[in-house]
Amino acid sequence: MTSVIRKVFNNFSSGLSDFKNRYKLPEEFHSSQELKIMHISDTPESIYSHIYKMLNYSQPDVIIHTGDLVDNLKLEDAGSEMIPLYQKKSAEFISNLEKLTSARIIYVPGNHDDLSIIKDNTKRSEVVAEGTIIDLDGVKIGLAHYPENLPQTADINLFGHNKQSEFESENKYLNGILNINYLLLPSKTDYKVNYPWTVDQGRQYKRFNMI
């Protein structure tokens, strides 16, 4: 095997390994005795089955959703005509999460959500406002859908809505649109796991309109 062919083969093998492992978490996460957090955001119904699988695989203690539970239904744009379908799909999603896990579940409604519908369909989940800070194992977690509505005094900030990833702050910011984020607390160790590659298609994103 020539050096060129060997290099191509090695690159292909490495890429294949990365592809196979794109949804995996390291063993250190699974074996950790720390509090395990799963953070998702802007979830179209096309990836619900993937979220359920990741939930079963990762076994988090806390699930945080930072808004737009049925992100293929753009309530802010479509208005009341989408409400019946949103009510049906969001109720199914909320119910399934509560059935599949005993984890604490926290929702921060987004601009394409209906607050009253979410509250009506939750049995044990919590619904909090943007800018809320929750304390998890001594770590202050700031929550918002819009990044500009995040609190300023949290140790870690979780959000969604757009693909912003850079902040002028020493605190940690994790965007639930870009990845499924996992945290170990109180060490603040974070891990990023890919969504299915079709997620943005499910969100109905256009090239120059990422909200």
Coordinates of C-alpha atoms in Angstrom, one line a residue:
M1 CA 0.0 0.0 0.0
T2 CA 1.5 3.3 -1.0
S3 CA 1.8 6.2 1.4
V4 CA -0.9 8.1 -0.4
I5 CA -3.4 5.2 -0.3
R6 CA -2.5 4.5 3.3
K7 CA -3.2 8.2 4.2
V8 CA -6.6 8.1 2.4
F9 CA -7.5 4.9 4.1
N10 CA -6.5 6.2 7.5
N11 CA -8.5 9.4 7.0
F12 CA -11.5 7.4 5.9
S13 CA -11.3 5.1 8.9
S14 CA -11.0 8.0 11.3
G15 CA -13.9 9.7 9.7
L16 CA -16.0 6.5 9.8
S17 CA -15.2 6.2 13.5
D18 CA -16.2 9.8 14.2
F19 CA -19.4 9.2 12.3
K20 CA -20.3 6.1 14.4
N21 CA -19.4 7.9 17.6
R22 CA -21.3 11.1 16.9
Y23 CA -24.1 10.3 19.3
K24 CA -22.0 8.7 22.1
L25 CA -20.9 10.0 25.4
P26 CA -17.6 9.0 27.0
E27 CA -17.5 6.3 29.7
E28 CA -16.5 9.0 32.3
F29 CA -19.9 10.5 31.9
H30 CA -21.8 7.3 32.4
S31 CA -19.7 6.2 35.4
S32 CA -19.7 9.6 37.1
Q33 CA -21.5 10.0 40.4
E34 CA -22.1 13.7 39.7
L35 CA -25.5 15.2 38.8
K36 CA -26.1 14.6 35.1
I37 CA -27.9 17.4 33.1
M38 CA -29.3 17.0 29.6
H39 CA -30.0 20.3 27.7
I40 CA -32.0 20.5 24.5
S41 CA -33.7 23.3 22.6
D42 CA -35.7 24.1 19.5
T43 CA -36.8 20.5 18.8
P44 CA -38.8 19.6 15.7
E45 CA -41.0 16.5 16.0
S46 CA -38.8 14.8 13.4
I47 CA -36.1 14.3 16.1
Y48 CA -38.3 13.2 19.0
S49 CA -37.4 9.6 18.6
H50 CA -33.7 10.5 18.7
I51 CA -34.2 12.5 21.9
Y52 CA -36.0 9.5 23.5
K53 CA -33.1 7.2 22.6
M54 CA -30.6 9.7 23.9
L55 CA -32.6 10.0 27.1
N56 CA -32.6 6.3 27.6
Y57 CA -28.9 6.1 26.7
S58 CA -27.7 9.0 28.9
Q59 CA -30.0 8.6 31.9
P60 CA -29.8 12.2 33.0
D61 CA -31.0 13.4 36.4
V62 CA -32.3 16.7 35.1
I63 CA -33.6 17.6 31.6
I64 CA -33.7 21.3 30.6
H65 CA -35.5 22.4 27.4
T66 CA -34.9 26.0 26.5
G67 CA -37.9 26.5 24.2
D68 CA -39.7 25.8 21.0
L69 CA -40.9 22.3 21.9
V70 CA -42.4 21.7 18.4
D71 CA -40.0 23.8 16.3
N72 CA -41.4 22.7 13.0
L73 CA -44.6 24.6 13.9
K74 CA -43.7 28.3 13.9
L75 CA -46.5 29.7 16.1
E76 CA -45.2 33.2 16.2
D77 CA -45.4 33.3 12.4
A78 CA -48.5 31.1 11.7
G79 CA -50.7 32.3 14.5
S80 CA -53.8 30.6 15.8
E81 CA -54.3 28.3 12.9
M82 CA -51.4 26.1 14.2
I83 CA -52.6 26.0 17.8
P84 CA -54.6 22.7 17.6
L85 CA -51.7 20.8 16.0
Y86 CA -49.2 22.4 18.4
Q87 CA -51.4 21.4 21.3
K88 CA -51.5 17.8 20.1
K89 CA -47.8 17.5 19.3
S90 CA -46.5 19.3 22.4
A91 CA -48.8 17.3 24.7
E92 CA -47.4 14.0 23.3
F93 CA -43.8 15.2 23.6
I94 CA -44.3 16.4 27.2
S95 CA -46.2 13.2 28.2
N96 CA -43.5 11.0 26.6
L97 CA -40.7 12.7 28.4
E98 CA -42.5 12.4 31.8
K99 CA -43.2 8.7 31.1
L100 CA -39.7 7.7 29.9
T101 CA -37.8 9.2 32.8
S102 CA -38.0 10.0 36.5
A103 CA -35.6 13.0 35.9
R104 CA -36.5 16.5 36.9
I105 CA -37.8 18.3 33.7
I106 CA -37.6 22.0 33.2
Y107 CA -39.1 24.0 30.3
V108 CA -38.3 27.6 29.3
P109 CA -41.0 28.5 26.7
G110 CA -39.7 30.0 23.4
N111 CA -41.2 32.4 20.9
H112 CA -42.9 29.5 19.0
D113 CA -44.5 28.0 22.2
D114 CA -47.8 28.6 23.9
L115 CA -47.2 29.0 27.7
S116 CA -50.7 28.0 28.7
I117 CA -50.7 24.8 26.6
I118 CA -47.3 23.8 28.1
K119 CA -48.6 24.4 31.6
D120 CA -51.8 22.5 31.0
N121 CA -50.0 19.5 29.7
T122 CA -47.3 19.1 32.4
K123 CA -48.0 16.9 35.3
R124 CA -44.7 17.0 37.2
S125 CA -42.5 19.1 34.9
E126 CA -41.6 22.7 35.8
V127 CA -42.1 25.8 33.6
V128 CA -39.9 28.8 34.3
A129 CA -39.5 32.2 32.8
E130 CA -36.6 33.5 30.8
G131 CA -33.8 34.9 33.0
T132 CA -34.5 32.4 35.8
I133 CA -31.5 31.1 37.7
I134 CA -31.8 27.6 39.3
D135 CA -29.4 26.1 41.7
L136 CA -28.2 22.6 40.8
D137 CA -25.7 21.0 43.3
G138 CA -24.4 24.5 44.2
V139 CA -24.0 25.7 40.6
K140 CA -26.1 28.6 39.4
I141 CA -27.7 27.7 36.0
G142 CA -29.1 30.6 34.0
L143 CA -32.0 29.8 31.7
A144 CA -33.5 31.6 28.7
H145 CA -34.7 31.0 25.2
Y146 CA -33.3 34.2 23.8
P147 CA -29.5 34.6 24.6
E148 CA -30.0 38.3 25.3
N149 CA -32.4 37.4 28.1
L150 CA -29.9 35.3 30.0
P151 CA -29.1 36.5 33.6
Q152 CA -25.7 38.0 34.2
T153 CA -24.8 36.3 37.4
A154 CA -25.1 32.6 36.6
D155 CA -22.1 30.2 36.5
I156 CA -23.5 28.4 33.4
N157 CA -26.0 29.7 30.9
L158 CA -28.3 27.5 28.8
F159 CA -30.3 28.9 25.9
G160 CA -31.5 28.3 22.3
H161 CA -33.3 30.4 19.6
N162 CA -30.4 31.1 17.3
K163 CA -26.9 29.8 16.6
Q164 CA -25.0 32.4 18.7
S165 CA -22.0 30.8 20.2
E166 CA -19.6 33.6 21.3
F167 CA -20.0 35.7 24.4
E168 CA -17.8 38.3 26.1
S169 CA -17.8 36.5 29.4
E170 CA -15.8 34.1 31.4
N171 CA -18.9 32.2 32.3
K172 CA -20.0 29.1 30.3
Y173 CA -22.7 29.5 27.6
L174 CA -24.2 26.4 26.0
N175 CA -26.5 26.7 23.0
G176 CA -29.1 23.9 22.8
I177 CA -29.6 24.5 19.1
L178 CA -26.1 23.6 18.1
N179 CA -25.9 20.3 20.1
I180 CA -27.5 18.2 22.8
N181 CA -25.5 19.5 25.8
Y182 CA -24.6 17.4 28.8
L183 CA -23.2 18.6 32.1
L184 CA -21.8 17.0 35.1
L185 CA -22.3 19.1 38.3
P186 CA -20.7 20.4 40.4
S187 CA -17.6 20.0 38.3
K188 CA -19.2 21.9 35.4
T189 CA -17.8 19.4 32.9
D190 CA -19.7 19.6 29.6
Y191 CA -20.1 17.3 26.7
K192 CA -21.6 18.0 23.3
V193 CA -23.5 15.4 21.3
N194 CA -24.8 15.9 17.7
Y195 CA -28.4 16.1 16.8
P196 CA -29.4 14.1 13.7
W197 CA -28.1 15.8 10.6
T198 CA -31.6 16.5 9.4
V199 CA -32.5 18.6 12.5
D200 CA -32.2 22.0 10.7
Q201 CA -34.4 20.7 7.9
G202 CA -37.0 19.8 10.6
R203 CA -36.7 23.3 12.1
Q204 CA -37.4 24.7 8.6
Y205 CA -34.3 26.8 8.7
K206 CA -33.4 28.8 5.6
R207 CA -29.9 29.6 4.8
F208 CA -30.0 33.2 5.9
N209 CA -32.8 33.0 8.4
M210 CA -31.6 31.0 11.4
I211 CA -34.5 31.7 13.8

